[in-house]
Amino acid sequence: MVFDDDFEDGVELYRNSRERQAYDDQATLYAIILATEHLERAYARDAIDPQEYTTDNKLISQFRLAEKAALGGSTTEDFIKLYEMDVPRARERLLVMGVPEPIRSSAPGGTGVAVTVAETVQHFITTMDAVKLEQRAVDELQPLLSDLMDSLTRLPETPNDFEPNRKVQKWLQKLNAMRAVDEINEEDSRQLYHDLDSAYAEFTRYLKRT
């Protein structure tokens, strides 16, 4: 059997290192979206425990970095449609919610809760400092808000309408609707700081009541 020389050499996907990096970045984004979909499906079926599900938080952080590197001027929605990805759960988690499903501890006291409280305080301070220093890019603010939301949802016995959760979630949803390279404007920056400040005040009141 005779093979064409081009066939033997394979299909050339890239012509230089820059194009190769672009393919690698897109492959990484594809893998993160697919992994998130499988993780969400497994959690919905109770096929994994809550500790394993916390991997989703790392995937969400990685997603923002991969999105910025892979897409340039296009959007993740365009990417999903282009490659015909059937990932409704990943789309909801990555593009709308921006944080994993809340997993709360049922115990009101103990070392674990103290650590969570300390982490939440640190995340509040770090995020507010970033806004105060005029960081406005989505890929700068979204990971900070995601970490803050994660620690807030791990606090025990908070009400379903806990105001800090509601305010942070609102901003996460806003940022998730933007591209990683986008920036919020000055008005939004001031509003974000105001919301974080009032959320932090409510959080400290919660601590005094518990």
mmCIF file with all atom_site columns, C-alpha atoms in Angstrom:
data_model
loop_
_atom_site.group_PDB
_atom_site.id
_atom_site.type_symbol
_atom_site.label_atom_id
_atom_site.label_alt_id
_atom_site.label_comp_id
_atom_site.label_asym_id
_atom_site.label_entity_id
_atom_site.label_seq_id
_atom_site.pdbx_PDB_ins_code
_atom_site.Cartn_x
_atom_site.Cartn_y
_atom_site.Cartn_z
_atom_site.occupancy
_atom_site.B_iso_or_equiv
_atom_site.pdbx_formal_charge
_atom_site.auth_seq_id
_atom_site.auth_comp_id
_atom_site.auth_asym_id
_atom_site.auth_atom_id
_atom_site.pdbx_PDB_model_num
ATOM 1   C CA . MET A 1 1   ? 0.000   0.000  0.000  1.00 0.00 ? 1   MET A CA 1
ATOM 2   C CA . VAL A 1 2   ? 1.311   3.455  -0.933 1.00 0.00 ? 2   VAL A CA 1
ATOM 3   C CA . PHE A 1 3   ? 0.790   6.389  1.406  1.00 0.00 ? 3   PHE A CA 1
ATOM 4   C CA . ASP A 1 4   ? 0.923   10.031 0.504  1.00 0.00 ? 4   ASP A CA 1
ATOM 5   C CA . ASP A 1 5   ? 3.960   11.754 2.052  1.00 0.00 ? 5   ASP A CA 1
ATOM 6   C CA . ASP A 1 6   ? 1.738   14.394 3.699  1.00 0.00 ? 6   ASP A CA 1
ATOM 7   C CA . PHE A 1 7   ? -0.421  11.665 5.231  1.00 0.00 ? 7   PHE A CA 1
ATOM 8   C CA . GLU A 1 8   ? 2.618   9.901  6.637  1.00 0.00 ? 8   GLU A CA 1
ATOM 9   C CA . ASP A 1 9   ? 3.832   13.128 8.191  1.00 0.00 ? 9   ASP A CA 1
ATOM 10  C CA . GLY A 1 10  ? 0.430   13.734 9.786  1.00 0.00 ? 10  GLY A CA 1
ATOM 11  C CA . VAL A 1 11  ? -1.812  16.785 9.791  1.00 0.00 ? 11  VAL A CA 1
ATOM 12  C CA . GLU A 1 12  ? 0.045   19.894 10.808 1.00 0.00 ? 12  GLU A CA 1
ATOM 13  C CA . LEU A 1 13  ? -2.046  21.717 13.419 1.00 0.00 ? 13  LEU A CA 1
ATOM 14  C CA . TYR A 1 14  ? 0.348   24.614 13.894 1.00 0.00 ? 14  TYR A CA 1
ATOM 15  C CA . ARG A 1 15  ? 3.186   26.298 12.059 1.00 0.00 ? 15  ARG A CA 1
ATOM 16  C CA . ASN A 1 16  ? 5.083   27.864 14.945 1.00 0.00 ? 16  ASN A CA 1
ATOM 17  C CA . SER A 1 17  ? 5.380   27.869 18.734 1.00 0.00 ? 17  SER A CA 1
ATOM 18  C CA . ARG A 1 18  ? 2.799   30.634 19.113 1.00 0.00 ? 18  ARG A CA 1
ATOM 19  C CA . GLU A 1 19  ? 0.144   28.613 17.282 1.00 0.00 ? 19  GLU A CA 1
ATOM 20  C CA . ARG A 1 20  ? 1.105   25.528 19.283 1.00 0.00 ? 20  ARG A CA 1
ATOM 21  C CA . GLN A 1 21  ? 0.591   27.449 22.534 1.00 0.00 ? 21  GLN A CA 1
ATOM 22  C CA . ALA A 1 22  ? -2.817  28.593 21.299 1.00 0.00 ? 22  ALA A CA 1
ATOM 23  C CA . TYR A 1 23  ? -3.868  24.971 20.667 1.00 0.00 ? 23  TYR A CA 1
ATOM 24  C CA . ASP A 1 24  ? -2.535  23.949 24.087 1.00 0.00 ? 24  ASP A CA 1
ATOM 25  C CA . ASP A 1 25  ? -4.469  26.762 25.783 1.00 0.00 ? 25  ASP A CA 1
ATOM 26  C CA . GLN A 1 26  ? -7.692  25.764 24.033 1.00 0.00 ? 26  GLN A CA 1
ATOM 27  C CA . ALA A 1 27  ? -7.133  22.121 24.967 1.00 0.00 ? 27  ALA A CA 1
ATOM 28  C CA . THR A 1 28  ? -6.699  23.140 28.613 1.00 0.00 ? 28  THR A CA 1
ATOM 29  C CA . LEU A 1 29  ? -9.922  25.157 28.573 1.00 0.00 ? 29  LEU A CA 1
ATOM 30  C CA . TYR A 1 30  ? -11.776 22.263 26.939 1.00 0.00 ? 30  TYR A CA 1
ATOM 31  C CA . ALA A 1 31  ? -10.502 19.845 29.606 1.00 0.00 ? 31  ALA A CA 1
ATOM 32  C CA . ILE A 1 32  ? -11.506 22.143 32.491 1.00 0.00 ? 32  ILE A CA 1
ATOM 33  C CA . ILE A 1 33  ? -15.036 22.584 31.145 1.00 0.00 ? 33  ILE A CA 1
ATOM 34  C CA . LEU A 1 34  ? -15.419 18.839 30.606 1.00 0.00 ? 34  LEU A CA 1
ATOM 35  C CA . ALA A 1 35  ? -14.004 17.995 34.045 1.00 0.00 ? 35  ALA A CA 1
ATOM 36  C CA . THR A 1 36  ? -16.424 20.435 35.686 1.00 0.00 ? 36  THR A CA 1
ATOM 37  C CA . GLU A 1 37  ? -19.367 18.843 33.865 1.00 0.00 ? 37  GLU A CA 1
ATOM 38  C CA . HIS A 1 38  ? -18.385 15.351 35.026 1.00 0.00 ? 38  HIS A CA 1
ATOM 39  C CA . LEU A 1 39  ? -17.802 16.548 38.590 1.00 0.00 ? 39  LEU A CA 1
ATOM 40  C CA . GLU A 1 40  ? -21.187 18.290 38.744 1.00 0.00 ? 40  GLU A CA 1
ATOM 41  C CA . ARG A 1 41  ? -22.960 15.211 37.373 1.00 0.00 ? 41  ARG A CA 1
ATOM 42  C CA . ALA A 1 42  ? -21.210 12.948 39.862 1.00 0.00 ? 42  ALA A CA 1
ATOM 43  C CA . TYR A 1 43  ? -22.112 15.216 42.777 1.00 0.00 ? 43  TYR A CA 1
ATOM 44  C CA . ALA A 1 44  ? -25.745 15.383 41.659 1.00 0.00 ? 44  ALA A CA 1
ATOM 45  C CA . ARG A 1 45  ? -25.869 11.558 41.711 1.00 0.00 ? 45  ARG A CA 1
ATOM 46  C CA . ASP A 1 46  ? -24.170 11.381 45.149 1.00 0.00 ? 46  ASP A CA 1
ATOM 47  C CA . ALA A 1 47  ? -21.345 9.482  43.475 1.00 0.00 ? 47  ALA A CA 1
ATOM 48  C CA . ILE A 1 48  ? -18.662 11.556 45.240 1.00 0.00 ? 48  ILE A CA 1
ATOM 49  C CA . ASP A 1 49  ? -18.428 12.920 48.776 1.00 0.00 ? 49  ASP A CA 1
ATOM 50  C CA . PRO A 1 50  ? -18.391 16.635 49.659 1.00 0.00 ? 50  PRO A CA 1
ATOM 51  C CA . GLN A 1 51  ? -14.622 16.622 50.210 1.00 0.00 ? 51  GLN A CA 1
ATOM 52  C CA . GLU A 1 52  ? -14.026 15.385 46.667 1.00 0.00 ? 52  GLU A CA 1
ATOM 53  C CA . TYR A 1 53  ? -16.486 17.939 45.340 1.00 0.00 ? 53  TYR A CA 1
ATOM 54  C CA . THR A 1 54  ? -14.353 20.801 46.676 1.00 0.00 ? 54  THR A CA 1
ATOM 55  C CA . THR A 1 55  ? -12.128 20.119 43.651 1.00 0.00 ? 55  THR A CA 1
ATOM 56  C CA . ASP A 1 56  ? -14.718 22.204 41.792 1.00 0.00 ? 56  ASP A CA 1
ATOM 57  C CA . ASN A 1 57  ? -13.464 25.349 43.497 1.00 0.00 ? 57  ASN A CA 1
ATOM 58  C CA . LYS A 1 58  ? -9.980  24.770 42.084 1.00 0.00 ? 58  LYS A CA 1
ATOM 59  C CA . LEU A 1 59  ? -11.431 24.112 38.618 1.00 0.00 ? 59  LEU A CA 1
ATOM 60  C CA . ILE A 1 60  ? -13.343 27.389 38.730 1.00 0.00 ? 60  ILE A CA 1
ATOM 61  C CA . SER A 1 61  ? -10.171 29.314 39.564 1.00 0.00 ? 61  SER A CA 1
ATOM 62  C CA . GLN A 1 62  ? -8.271  27.526 36.807 1.00 0.00 ? 62  GLN A CA 1
ATOM 63  C CA . PHE A 1 63  ? -11.112 28.208 34.391 1.00 0.00 ? 63  PHE A CA 1
ATOM 64  C CA . ARG A 1 64  ? -10.691 31.982 34.592 1.00 0.00 ? 64  ARG A CA 1
ATOM 65  C CA . LEU A 1 65  ? -6.980  31.758 33.842 1.00 0.00 ? 65  LEU A CA 1
ATOM 66  C CA . ALA A 1 66  ? -7.513  29.302 30.986 1.00 0.00 ? 66  ALA A CA 1
ATOM 67  C CA . GLU A 1 67  ? -10.336 31.396 29.551 1.00 0.00 ? 67  GLU A CA 1
ATOM 68  C CA . LYS A 1 68  ? -8.130  34.470 29.376 1.00 0.00 ? 68  LYS A CA 1
ATOM 69  C CA . ALA A 1 69  ? -5.278  32.560 27.735 1.00 0.00 ? 69  ALA A CA 1
ATOM 70  C CA . ALA A 1 70  ? -7.368  30.626 25.204 1.00 0.00 ? 70  ALA A CA 1
ATOM 71  C CA . LEU A 1 71  ? -10.111 32.908 23.956 1.00 0.00 ? 71  LEU A CA 1
ATOM 72  C CA . GLY A 1 72  ? -8.754  36.349 23.273 1.00 0.00 ? 72  GLY A CA 1
ATOM 73  C CA . GLY A 1 73  ? -11.694 38.329 21.908 1.00 0.00 ? 73  GLY A CA 1
ATOM 74  C CA . SER A 1 74  ? -14.269 35.501 21.810 1.00 0.00 ? 74  SER A CA 1
ATOM 75  C CA . THR A 1 75  ? -16.388 34.094 24.648 1.00 0.00 ? 75  THR A CA 1
ATOM 76  C CA . THR A 1 76  ? -16.701 30.748 26.408 1.00 0.00 ? 76  THR A CA 1
ATOM 77  C CA . GLU A 1 77  ? -20.230 30.422 25.024 1.00 0.00 ? 77  GLU A CA 1
ATOM 78  C CA . ASP A 1 78  ? -18.770 30.699 21.512 1.00 0.00 ? 78  ASP A CA 1
ATOM 79  C CA . PHE A 1 79  ? -16.143 28.097 22.418 1.00 0.00 ? 79  PHE A CA 1
ATOM 80  C CA . ILE A 1 80  ? -18.778 25.650 23.724 1.00 0.00 ? 80  ILE A CA 1
ATOM 81  C CA . LYS A 1 81  ? -20.894 26.070 20.609 1.00 0.00 ? 81  LYS A CA 1
ATOM 82  C CA . LEU A 1 82  ? -17.897 25.773 18.262 1.00 0.00 ? 82  LEU A CA 1
ATOM 83  C CA . TYR A 1 83  ? -16.877 22.408 19.721 1.00 0.00 ? 83  TYR A CA 1
ATOM 84  C CA . GLU A 1 84  ? -20.490 21.277 20.258 1.00 0.00 ? 84  GLU A CA 1
ATOM 85  C CA . MET A 1 85  ? -19.952 20.600 23.945 1.00 0.00 ? 85  MET A CA 1
ATOM 86  C CA . ASP A 1 86  ? -22.953 19.227 25.829 1.00 0.00 ? 86  ASP A CA 1
ATOM 87  C CA . VAL A 1 87  ? -22.103 20.727 29.224 1.00 0.00 ? 87  VAL A CA 1
ATOM 88  C CA . PRO A 1 88  ? -25.196 22.353 30.790 1.00 0.00 ? 88  PRO A CA 1
ATOM 89  C CA . ARG A 1 89  ? -23.994 21.862 34.374 1.00 0.00 ? 89  ARG A CA 1
ATOM 90  C CA . ALA A 1 90  ? -20.532 23.233 33.667 1.00 0.00 ? 90  ALA A CA 1
ATOM 91  C CA . ARG A 1 91  ? -22.035 26.220 31.884 1.00 0.00 ? 91  ARG A CA 1
ATOM 92  C CA . GLU A 1 92  ? -24.226 26.989 34.902 1.00 0.00 ? 92  GLU A CA 1
ATOM 93  C CA . ARG A 1 93  ? -21.407 26.518 37.396 1.00 0.00 ? 93  ARG A CA 1
ATOM 94  C CA . LEU A 1 94  ? -18.644 28.341 35.504 1.00 0.00 ? 94  LEU A CA 1
ATOM 95  C CA . LEU A 1 95  ? -20.527 31.091 33.680 1.00 0.00 ? 95  LEU A CA 1
ATOM 96  C CA . VAL A 1 96  ? -23.427 31.849 36.024 1.00 0.00 ? 96  VAL A CA 1
ATOM 97  C CA . MET A 1 97  ? -22.760 30.765 39.609 1.00 0.00 ? 97  MET A CA 1
ATOM 98  C CA . GLY A 1 98  ? -18.974 31.042 39.745 1.00 0.00 ? 98  GLY A CA 1
ATOM 99  C CA . VAL A 1 99  ? -18.701 29.017 42.966 1.00 0.00 ? 99  VAL A CA 1
ATOM 100 C CA . PRO A 1 100 ? -19.325 25.361 43.846 1.00 0.00 ? 100 PRO A CA 1
ATOM 101 C CA . GLU A 1 101 ? -22.570 24.210 45.448 1.00 0.00 ? 101 GLU A CA 1
ATOM 102 C CA . PRO A 1 102 ? -22.514 25.340 49.089 1.00 0.00 ? 102 PRO A CA 1
ATOM 103 C CA . ILE A 1 103 ? -21.332 22.642 51.509 1.00 0.00 ? 103 ILE A CA 1
ATOM 104 C CA . ARG A 1 104 ? -21.868 23.636 55.112 1.00 0.00 ? 104 ARG A CA 1
ATOM 105 C CA . SER A 1 105 ? -20.718 22.155 58.361 1.00 0.00 ? 105 SER A CA 1
ATOM 106 C CA . SER A 1 106 ? -23.515 21.185 60.733 1.00 0.00 ? 106 SER A CA 1
ATOM 107 C CA . ALA A 1 107 ? -21.389 21.665 63.827 1.00 0.00 ? 107 ALA A CA 1
ATOM 108 C CA . PRO A 1 108 ? -21.706 25.129 65.462 1.00 0.00 ? 108 PRO A CA 1
ATOM 109 C CA . GLY A 1 109 ? -18.312 25.041 67.178 1.00 0.00 ? 109 GLY A CA 1
ATOM 110 C CA . GLY A 1 110 ? -14.851 23.525 67.064 1.00 0.00 ? 110 GLY A CA 1
ATOM 111 C CA . THR A 1 111 ? -11.501 24.156 65.497 1.00 0.00 ? 111 THR A CA 1
ATOM 112 C CA . GLY A 1 112 ? -12.820 23.720 61.939 1.00 0.00 ? 112 GLY A CA 1
ATOM 113 C CA . VAL A 1 113 ? -15.296 26.562 62.326 1.00 0.00 ? 113 VAL A CA 1
ATOM 114 C CA . ALA A 1 114 ? -12.672 28.823 63.897 1.00 0.00 ? 114 ALA A CA 1
ATOM 115 C CA . VAL A 1 115 ? -10.404 28.216 60.910 1.00 0.00 ? 115 VAL A CA 1
ATOM 116 C CA . THR A 1 116 ? -13.263 28.975 58.494 1.00 0.00 ? 116 THR A CA 1
ATOM 117 C CA . VAL A 1 117 ? -14.042 32.225 60.337 1.00 0.00 ? 117 VAL A CA 1
ATOM 118 C CA . ALA A 1 118 ? -10.380 33.256 60.209 1.00 0.00 ? 118 ALA A CA 1
ATOM 119 C CA . GLU A 1 119 ? -10.217 32.455 56.491 1.00 0.00 ? 119 GLU A CA 1
ATOM 120 C CA . THR A 1 120 ? -13.390 34.446 55.832 1.00 0.00 ? 120 THR A CA 1
ATOM 121 C CA . VAL A 1 121 ? -12.000 37.490 57.625 1.00 0.00 ? 121 VAL A CA 1
ATOM 122 C CA . GLN A 1 122 ? -8.788  37.233 55.594 1.00 0.00 ? 122 GLN A CA 1
ATOM 123 C CA . HIS A 1 123 ? -10.695 36.884 52.311 1.00 0.00 ? 123 HIS A CA 1
ATOM 124 C CA . PHE A 1 124 ? -12.823 39.932 53.127 1.00 0.00 ? 124 PHE A CA 1
ATOM 125 C CA . ILE A 1 125 ? -9.745  42.032 53.906 1.00 0.00 ? 125 ILE A CA 1
ATOM 126 C CA . THR A 1 126 ? -7.811  40.834 50.839 1.00 0.00 ? 126 THR A CA 1
ATOM 127 C CA . THR A 1 127 ? -10.719 41.474 48.476 1.00 0.00 ? 127 THR A CA 1
ATOM 128 C CA . MET A 1 128 ? -11.513 44.904 49.896 1.00 0.00 ? 128 MET A CA 1
ATOM 129 C CA . ASP A 1 129 ? -7.833  45.881 49.736 1.00 0.00 ? 129 ASP A CA 1
ATOM 130 C CA . ALA A 1 130 ? -7.708  44.831 46.079 1.00 0.00 ? 130 ALA A CA 1
ATOM 131 C CA . VAL A 1 131 ? -10.713 47.017 45.242 1.00 0.00 ? 131 VAL A CA 1
ATOM 132 C CA . LYS A 1 132 ? -9.254  49.894 47.237 1.00 0.00 ? 132 LYS A CA 1
ATOM 133 C CA . LEU A 1 133 ? -6.035  49.556 45.206 1.00 0.00 ? 133 LEU A CA 1
ATOM 134 C CA . GLU A 1 134 ? -8.156  49.967 42.057 1.00 0.00 ? 134 GLU A CA 1
ATOM 135 C CA . GLN A 1 135 ? -7.857  46.433 40.754 1.00 0.00 ? 135 GLN A CA 1
ATOM 136 C CA . ARG A 1 136 ? -10.725 46.221 38.269 1.00 0.00 ? 136 ARG A CA 1
ATOM 137 C CA . ALA A 1 137 ? -9.946  43.367 35.886 1.00 0.00 ? 137 ALA A CA 1
ATOM 138 C CA . VAL A 1 138 ? -12.295 40.397 36.014 1.00 0.00 ? 138 VAL A CA 1
ATOM 139 C CA . ASP A 1 139 ? -9.435  37.897 36.242 1.00 0.00 ? 139 ASP A CA 1
ATOM 140 C CA . GLU A 1 140 ? -8.091  39.797 39.266 1.00 0.00 ? 140 GLU A CA 1
ATOM 141 C CA . LEU A 1 141 ? -11.349 40.194 41.184 1.00 0.00 ? 141 LEU A CA 1
ATOM 142 C CA . GLN A 1 142 ? -13.220 36.996 40.365 1.00 0.00 ? 142 GLN A CA 1
ATOM 143 C CA . PRO A 1 143 ? -10.796 34.587 42.127 1.00 0.00 ? 143 PRO A CA 1
ATOM 144 C CA . LEU A 1 144 ? -10.843 36.770 45.255 1.00 0.00 ? 144 LEU A CA 1
ATOM 145 C CA . LEU A 1 145 ? -14.639 36.879 45.355 1.00 0.00 ? 145 LEU A CA 1
ATOM 146 C CA . SER A 1 146 ? -14.801 33.152 44.634 1.00 0.00 ? 146 SER A CA 1
ATOM 147 C CA . ASP A 1 147 ? -12.533 32.367 47.601 1.00 0.00 ? 147 ASP A CA 1
ATOM 148 C CA . LEU A 1 148 ? -14.610 34.670 49.799 1.00 0.00 ? 148 LEU A CA 1
ATOM 149 C CA . MET A 1 149 ? -17.857 33.036 48.698 1.00 0.00 ? 149 MET A CA 1
ATOM 150 C CA . ASP A 1 150 ? -16.429 29.582 49.315 1.00 0.00 ? 150 ASP A CA 1
ATOM 151 C CA . SER A 1 151 ? -15.507 30.414 52.906 1.00 0.00 ? 151 SER A CA 1
ATOM 152 C CA . LEU A 1 152 ? -18.845 32.136 53.540 1.00 0.00 ? 152 LEU A CA 1
ATOM 153 C CA . THR A 1 153 ? -20.812 29.088 52.407 1.00 0.00 ? 153 THR A CA 1
ATOM 154 C CA . ARG A 1 154 ? -18.810 26.884 54.780 1.00 0.00 ? 154 ARG A CA 1
ATOM 155 C CA . LEU A 1 155 ? -19.952 28.851 57.820 1.00 0.00 ? 155 LEU A CA 1
ATOM 156 C CA . PRO A 1 156 ? -22.427 26.807 59.899 1.00 0.00 ? 156 PRO A CA 1
ATOM 157 C CA . GLU A 1 157 ? -26.001 27.811 60.678 1.00 0.00 ? 157 GLU A CA 1
ATOM 158 C CA . THR A 1 158 ? -26.187 30.909 58.515 1.00 0.00 ? 158 THR A CA 1
ATOM 159 C CA . PRO A 1 159 ? -29.670 31.676 57.149 1.00 0.00 ? 159 PRO A CA 1
ATOM 160 C CA . ASN A 1 160 ? -30.471 30.974 53.507 1.00 0.00 ? 160 ASN A CA 1
ATOM 161 C CA . ASP A 1 161 ? -30.848 34.715 52.879 1.00 0.00 ? 161 ASP A CA 1
ATOM 162 C CA . PHE A 1 162 ? -27.577 35.612 54.656 1.00 0.00 ? 162 PHE A CA 1
ATOM 163 C CA . GLU A 1 163 ? -26.819 39.093 53.339 1.00 0.00 ? 163 GLU A CA 1
ATOM 164 C CA . PRO A 1 164 ? -23.034 38.680 52.846 1.00 0.00 ? 164 PRO A CA 1
ATOM 165 C CA . ASN A 1 165 ? -23.632 35.586 50.684 1.00 0.00 ? 165 ASN A CA 1
ATOM 166 C CA . ARG A 1 166 ? -26.256 37.368 48.627 1.00 0.00 ? 166 ARG A CA 1
ATOM 167 C CA . LYS A 1 167 ? -24.053 40.381 47.936 1.00 0.00 ? 167 LYS A CA 1
ATOM 168 C CA . VAL A 1 168 ? -20.935 38.420 47.050 1.00 0.00 ? 168 VAL A CA 1
ATOM 169 C CA . GLN A 1 169 ? -22.954 36.062 44.849 1.00 0.00 ? 169 GLN A CA 1
ATOM 170 C CA . LYS A 1 170 ? -24.453 39.036 42.993 1.00 0.00 ? 170 LYS A CA 1
ATOM 171 C CA . TRP A 1 171 ? -20.990 40.326 42.083 1.00 0.00 ? 171 TRP A CA 1
ATOM 172 C CA . LEU A 1 172 ? -19.733 36.894 41.118 1.00 0.00 ? 172 LEU A CA 1
ATOM 173 C CA . GLN A 1 173 ? -22.622 36.499 38.707 1.00 0.00 ? 173 GLN A CA 1
ATOM 174 C CA . LYS A 1 174 ? -21.903 39.926 37.245 1.00 0.00 ? 174 LYS A CA 1
ATOM 175 C CA . LEU A 1 175 ? -18.217 39.142 36.710 1.00 0.00 ? 175 LEU A CA 1
ATOM 176 C CA . ASN A 1 176 ? -18.952 35.681 35.341 1.00 0.00 ? 176 ASN A CA 1
ATOM 177 C CA . ALA A 1 177 ? -21.036 37.300 32.622 1.00 0.00 ? 177 ALA A CA 1
ATOM 178 C CA . MET A 1 178 ? -17.948 39.284 31.535 1.00 0.00 ? 178 MET A CA 1
ATOM 179 C CA . ARG A 1 179 ? -14.756 38.161 29.823 1.00 0.00 ? 179 ARG A CA 1
ATOM 180 C CA . ALA A 1 180 ? -11.599 37.618 31.854 1.00 0.00 ? 180 ALA A CA 1
ATOM 181 C CA . VAL A 1 181 ? -9.915  40.559 30.097 1.00 0.00 ? 181 VAL A CA 1
ATOM 182 C CA . ASP A 1 182 ? -12.796 42.954 30.846 1.00 0.00 ? 182 ASP A CA 1
ATOM 183 C CA . GLU A 1 183 ? -12.714 45.521 33.645 1.00 0.00 ? 183 GLU A CA 1
ATOM 184 C CA . ILE A 1 184 ? -15.420 47.026 35.822 1.00 0.00 ? 184 ILE A CA 1
ATOM 185 C CA . ASN A 1 185 ? -15.752 50.811 35.684 1.00 0.00 ? 185 ASN A CA 1
ATOM 186 C CA . GLU A 1 186 ? -15.164 53.295 38.505 1.00 0.00 ? 186 GLU A CA 1
ATOM 187 C CA . GLU A 1 187 ? -18.827 53.392 39.486 1.00 0.00 ? 187 GLU A CA 1
ATOM 188 C CA . ASP A 1 188 ? -18.992 49.603 39.777 1.00 0.00 ? 188 ASP A CA 1
ATOM 189 C CA . SER A 1 189 ? -15.723 49.585 41.703 1.00 0.00 ? 189 SER A CA 1
ATOM 190 C CA . ARG A 1 190 ? -17.119 51.985 44.285 1.00 0.00 ? 190 ARG A CA 1
ATOM 191 C CA . GLN A 1 191 ? -20.340 49.990 44.545 1.00 0.00 ? 191 GLN A CA 1
ATOM 192 C CA . LEU A 1 192 ? -18.406 46.749 44.951 1.00 0.00 ? 192 LEU A CA 1
ATOM 193 C CA . TYR A 1 193 ? -16.381 48.204 47.808 1.00 0.00 ? 193 TYR A CA 1
ATOM 194 C CA . HIS A 1 194 ? -19.546 49.520 49.451 1.00 0.00 ? 194 HIS A CA 1
ATOM 195 C CA . ASP A 1 195 ? -21.233 46.118 49.170 1.00 0.00 ? 195 ASP A CA 1
ATOM 196 C CA . LEU A 1 196 ? -18.187 44.326 50.559 1.00 0.00 ? 196 LEU A CA 1
ATOM 197 C CA . ASP A 1 197 ? -17.948 46.788 53.445 1.00 0.00 ? 197 ASP A CA 1
ATOM 198 C CA . SER A 1 198 ? -21.610 46.312 54.393 1.00 0.00 ? 198 SER A CA 1
ATOM 199 C CA . ALA A 1 199 ? -21.314 42.529 53.938 1.00 0.00 ? 199 ALA A CA 1
ATOM 200 C CA . TYR A 1 200 ? -18.301 42.497 56.258 1.00 0.00 ? 200 TYR A CA 1
ATOM 201 C CA . ALA A 1 201 ? -20.227 44.511 58.852 1.00 0.00 ? 201 ALA A CA 1
ATOM 202 C CA . GLU A 1 202 ? -23.093 41.989 58.695 1.00 0.00 ? 202 GLU A CA 1
ATOM 203 C CA . PHE A 1 203 ? -20.605 39.133 58.957 1.00 0.00 ? 203 PHE A CA 1
ATOM 204 C CA . THR A 1 204 ? -19.097 40.585 62.152 1.00 0.00 ? 204 THR A CA 1
ATOM 205 C CA . ARG A 1 205 ? -22.606 41.000 63.602 1.00 0.00 ? 205 ARG A CA 1
ATOM 206 C CA . TYR A 1 206 ? -23.222 37.310 62.816 1.00 0.00 ? 206 TYR A CA 1
ATOM 207 C CA . LEU A 1 207 ? -20.062 36.403 64.756 1.00 0.00 ? 207 LEU A CA 1
ATOM 208 C CA . LYS A 1 208 ? -21.203 38.368 67.789 1.00 0.00 ? 208 LYS A CA 1
ATOM 209 C CA . ARG A 1 209 ? -24.546 36.556 67.781 1.00 0.00 ? 209 ARG A CA 1
ATOM 210 C CA . THR A 1 210 ? -22.990 33.073 67.659 1.00 0.00 ? 210 THR A CA 1
#
